[in-house]
Amino acid sequence: MELKSLIRDIPDFPQQGIMFRDITTLLKNPQGLRYTIDTLTQKCRDRNLLPDYIVGMESRGFVFAPLLAYQLNAGFIPVRKPGKLPAAVHHIEYELEYGTDRLEIHQDALEAGAKVLVVDDLIATGGTAKATAELLAKMGAKILGFAFVIELTGLNGRQMLPNLPIISLMEY
């Protein structure tokens, strides 16, 4: 299946000069969604990326991570923006192109030594994925790798995650 045919391109969103890769058209296609999850699952199994937990980054990582967790018989753990988790959290602040952002995870989300796979819909600059990895490492997690549906290769996000396996289903 040609997944790129299920991705809608929206020019100049969210700002002038940006080509937004809209996954909602993929999500509404039952065969496309099934193919995406089945392919991610098989690639994880082929590379022996068999985690205790799948960590999904807010917000579109929440779409793919629980489905992949189900397929791999793993738990799902959300990493969220500030103020959205009800219990005590660990947090990390990280740099964006214009300012900073913050990610949070429940302090009791996982035990030290737990094997995790980080999942999101897209990797661009790699800043959010790197911050998530740093947050998980501070908690003592063993990061097996990353899985993305889309990789924007021109933004070199992969370079932010050296020495870790990265799965991406399509590149732009």
Tab-separated table of C-alpha atoms in Angstrom:
chain	number	residue	atom	x	y	z
A	1	MET	CA	0.000	0.000	0.000
A	2	GLU	CA	1.284	3.469	-0.864
A	3	LEU	CA	0.821	5.326	2.437
A	4	LYS	CA	1.873	8.683	1.001
A	5	SER	CA	-1.274	8.662	-1.116
A	6	LEU	CA	-3.269	8.774	2.142
A	7	ILE	CA	-1.456	11.834	3.531
A	8	ARG	CA	-2.921	15.242	2.739
A	9	ASP	CA	-0.474	18.102	2.121
A	10	ILE	CA	-1.596	21.478	3.450
A	11	PRO	CA	0.642	24.351	2.319
A	12	ASP	CA	1.382	27.309	4.600
A	13	PHE	CA	0.084	25.652	7.784
A	14	PRO	CA	0.523	26.503	10.602
A	15	GLN	CA	2.534	29.332	9.091
A	16	GLN	CA	3.742	30.607	5.733
A	17	GLY	CA	6.336	28.360	4.101
A	18	ILE	CA	5.439	25.180	6.028
A	19	MET	CA	4.060	22.126	4.232
A	20	PHE	CA	1.897	20.356	6.832
A	21	ARG	CA	1.573	16.573	6.451
A	22	ASP	CA	-1.978	15.856	7.613
A	23	ILE	CA	-2.501	12.311	8.898
A	24	THR	CA	-6.265	12.647	9.422
A	25	THR	CA	-6.834	11.355	5.895
A	26	LEU	CA	-4.754	8.260	6.747
A	27	LEU	CA	-6.601	7.749	10.027
A	28	LYS	CA	-10.035	7.737	8.432
A	29	ASN	CA	-9.011	5.062	5.937
A	30	PRO	CA	-9.525	1.643	7.620
A	31	GLN	CA	-7.120	-0.199	5.325
A	32	GLY	CA	-4.491	2.535	5.627
A	33	LEU	CA	-4.681	2.621	9.405
A	34	ARG	CA	-4.529	-1.184	9.643
A	35	TYR	CA	-1.579	-1.283	7.216
A	36	THR	CA	0.248	1.402	9.223
A	37	ILE	CA	-0.104	-0.436	12.539
A	38	ASP	CA	0.601	-3.859	11.022
A	39	THR	CA	3.737	-2.526	9.322
A	40	LEU	CA	5.010	-0.795	12.459
A	41	THR	CA	4.358	-3.987	14.410
A	42	GLN	CA	6.255	-6.151	11.926
A	43	LYS	CA	9.197	-3.744	11.749
A	44	CYS	CA	9.433	-3.747	15.562
A	45	ARG	CA	9.368	-7.546	15.642
A	46	ASP	CA	11.909	-7.813	12.802
A	47	ARG	CA	14.327	-5.566	14.729
A	48	ASN	CA	13.594	-7.252	18.069
A	49	LEU	CA	12.217	-3.997	19.484
A	50	LEU	CA	9.923	-5.701	21.973
A	51	PRO	CA	9.235	-3.265	24.806
A	52	ASP	CA	7.515	-3.462	28.162
A	53	TYR	CA	5.918	-0.102	27.343
A	54	ILE	CA	5.159	2.036	24.338
A	55	VAL	CA	5.577	5.719	25.170
A	56	GLY	CA	3.429	8.026	23.049
A	57	MET	CA	4.095	11.745	22.740
A	58	GLU	CA	1.238	14.237	22.823
A	59	SER	CA	-0.825	14.503	20.828
A	60	ARG	CA	-0.736	12.504	17.626
A	61	GLY	CA	1.553	9.909	19.158
A	62	PHE	CA	-1.487	8.999	21.263
A	63	VAL	CA	-3.201	7.775	18.094
A	64	PHE	CA	-0.559	5.237	17.068
A	65	ALA	CA	1.126	4.273	20.347
A	66	PRO	CA	-1.784	2.466	22.045
A	67	LEU	CA	-2.568	0.488	18.884
A	68	LEU	CA	1.069	-0.577	18.596
A	69	ALA	CA	1.180	-1.372	22.323
A	70	TYR	CA	-1.806	-3.664	21.883
A	71	GLN	CA	-0.129	-5.474	18.979
A	72	LEU	CA	3.163	-5.898	20.873
A	73	ASN	CA	1.513	-6.876	24.176
A	74	ALA	CA	3.007	-3.836	25.899
A	75	GLY	CA	1.607	-1.138	28.134
A	76	PHE	CA	0.995	2.409	26.925
A	77	ILE	CA	2.413	5.460	28.694
A	78	PRO	CA	1.538	9.020	27.649
A	79	VAL	CA	4.061	11.863	27.699
A	80	ARG	CA	2.078	15.082	27.920
A	81	LYS	CA	2.316	18.838	27.779
A	82	PRO	CA	2.277	20.617	31.166
A	83	GLY	CA	-0.662	20.440	33.538
A	84	LYS	CA	-2.523	17.522	31.949
A	85	LEU	CA	-1.481	14.630	34.180
A	86	PRO	CA	-3.281	14.349	37.534
A	87	ALA	CA	-0.607	12.662	39.702
A	88	ALA	CA	2.976	13.640	40.593
A	89	VAL	CA	5.153	14.057	37.488
A	90	HIS	CA	8.715	14.165	36.280
A	91	HIS	CA	9.282	16.896	33.710
A	92	ILE	CA	11.810	18.195	31.241
A	93	GLU	CA	12.092	21.573	29.539
A	94	TYR	CA	13.573	21.687	26.080
A	95	GLU	CA	14.442	24.225	23.426
A	96	LEU	CA	12.275	24.962	20.434
A	97	GLU	CA	13.154	27.143	17.487
A	98	TYR	CA	11.488	30.109	19.222
A	99	GLY	CA	11.421	29.507	22.981
A	100	THR	CA	11.005	26.453	25.181
A	101	ASP	CA	8.455	23.757	25.869
A	102	ARG	CA	7.925	21.199	28.605
A	103	LEU	CA	6.962	17.528	28.729
A	104	GLU	CA	5.673	15.549	31.700
A	105	ILE	CA	5.259	11.900	32.675
A	106	HIS	CA	3.779	10.379	35.817
A	107	GLN	CA	6.466	9.551	38.369
A	108	ASP	CA	5.022	6.052	38.758
A	109	ALA	CA	4.645	5.431	35.003
A	110	LEU	CA	7.425	2.862	34.809
A	111	GLU	CA	10.039	1.117	36.876
A	112	ALA	CA	13.790	1.545	36.425
A	113	GLY	CA	15.090	-0.856	33.788
A	114	ALA	CA	11.782	-1.009	31.902
A	115	LYS	CA	12.238	-1.417	28.140
A	116	VAL	CA	10.458	1.319	26.186
A	117	LEU	CA	9.801	2.232	22.566
A	118	VAL	CA	8.936	5.871	21.849
A	119	VAL	CA	6.246	6.453	19.212
A	120	ASP	CA	4.977	9.563	17.438
A	121	ASP	CA	3.308	10.317	14.147
A	122	LEU	CA	6.184	12.407	12.795
A	123	ILE	CA	9.811	13.303	13.394
A	124	ALA	CA	10.955	16.687	12.133
A	125	THR	CA	13.813	18.354	14.050
A	126	GLY	CA	13.883	15.591	16.675
A	127	GLY	CA	13.633	17.984	19.625
A	128	THR	CA	10.530	16.455	21.188
A	129	ALA	CA	11.788	12.895	20.685
A	130	LYS	CA	15.166	13.772	22.205
A	131	ALA	CA	13.524	15.455	25.207
A	132	THR	CA	11.276	12.430	25.709
A	133	ALA	CA	14.314	10.127	25.599
A	134	GLU	CA	16.123	12.281	28.151
A	135	LEU	CA	13.085	12.263	30.436
A	136	LEU	CA	12.793	8.475	30.202
A	137	ALA	CA	16.531	8.008	30.770
A	138	LYS	CA	16.312	10.121	33.956
A	139	MET	CA	13.662	7.655	35.154
A	140	GLY	CA	15.994	4.716	34.471
A	141	ALA	CA	14.181	3.369	31.408
A	142	LYS	CA	16.021	1.364	28.758
A	143	ILE	CA	15.123	3.034	25.467
A	144	LEU	CA	14.980	0.427	22.699
A	145	GLY	CA	14.329	2.927	19.919
A	146	PHE	CA	11.777	5.112	18.171
A	147	ALA	CA	8.973	4.543	15.686
A	148	PHE	CA	7.434	7.232	13.493
A	149	VAL	CA	4.911	7.121	10.702
A	150	ILE	CA	6.511	10.082	8.862
A	151	GLU	CA	10.078	11.382	8.807
A	152	LEU	CA	10.899	14.831	7.412
A	153	THR	CA	14.463	14.023	6.374
A	154	GLY	CA	15.500	17.570	5.475
A	155	LEU	CA	15.194	18.660	9.111
A	156	ASN	CA	17.741	16.062	10.316
A	157	GLY	CA	15.763	14.890	13.360
A	158	ARG	CA	17.410	11.488	13.190
A	159	GLN	CA	20.734	13.116	14.142
A	160	MET	CA	19.224	14.133	17.497
A	161	LEU	CA	18.803	10.437	18.386
A	162	PRO	CA	22.231	8.912	17.793
A	163	ASN	CA	22.893	5.225	18.360
A	164	LEU	CA	19.217	4.310	18.729
A	165	PRO	CA	17.152	2.342	16.224
A	166	ILE	CA	14.629	4.463	14.326
A	167	ILE	CA	11.727	3.136	12.311
A	168	SER	CA	9.879	5.434	9.928
A	169	LEU	CA	7.332	4.288	7.384
A	170	MET	CA	7.619	7.158	4.931
A	171	GLU	CA	9.994	9.998	4.245
A	172	TYR	CA	9.486	13.481	2.869
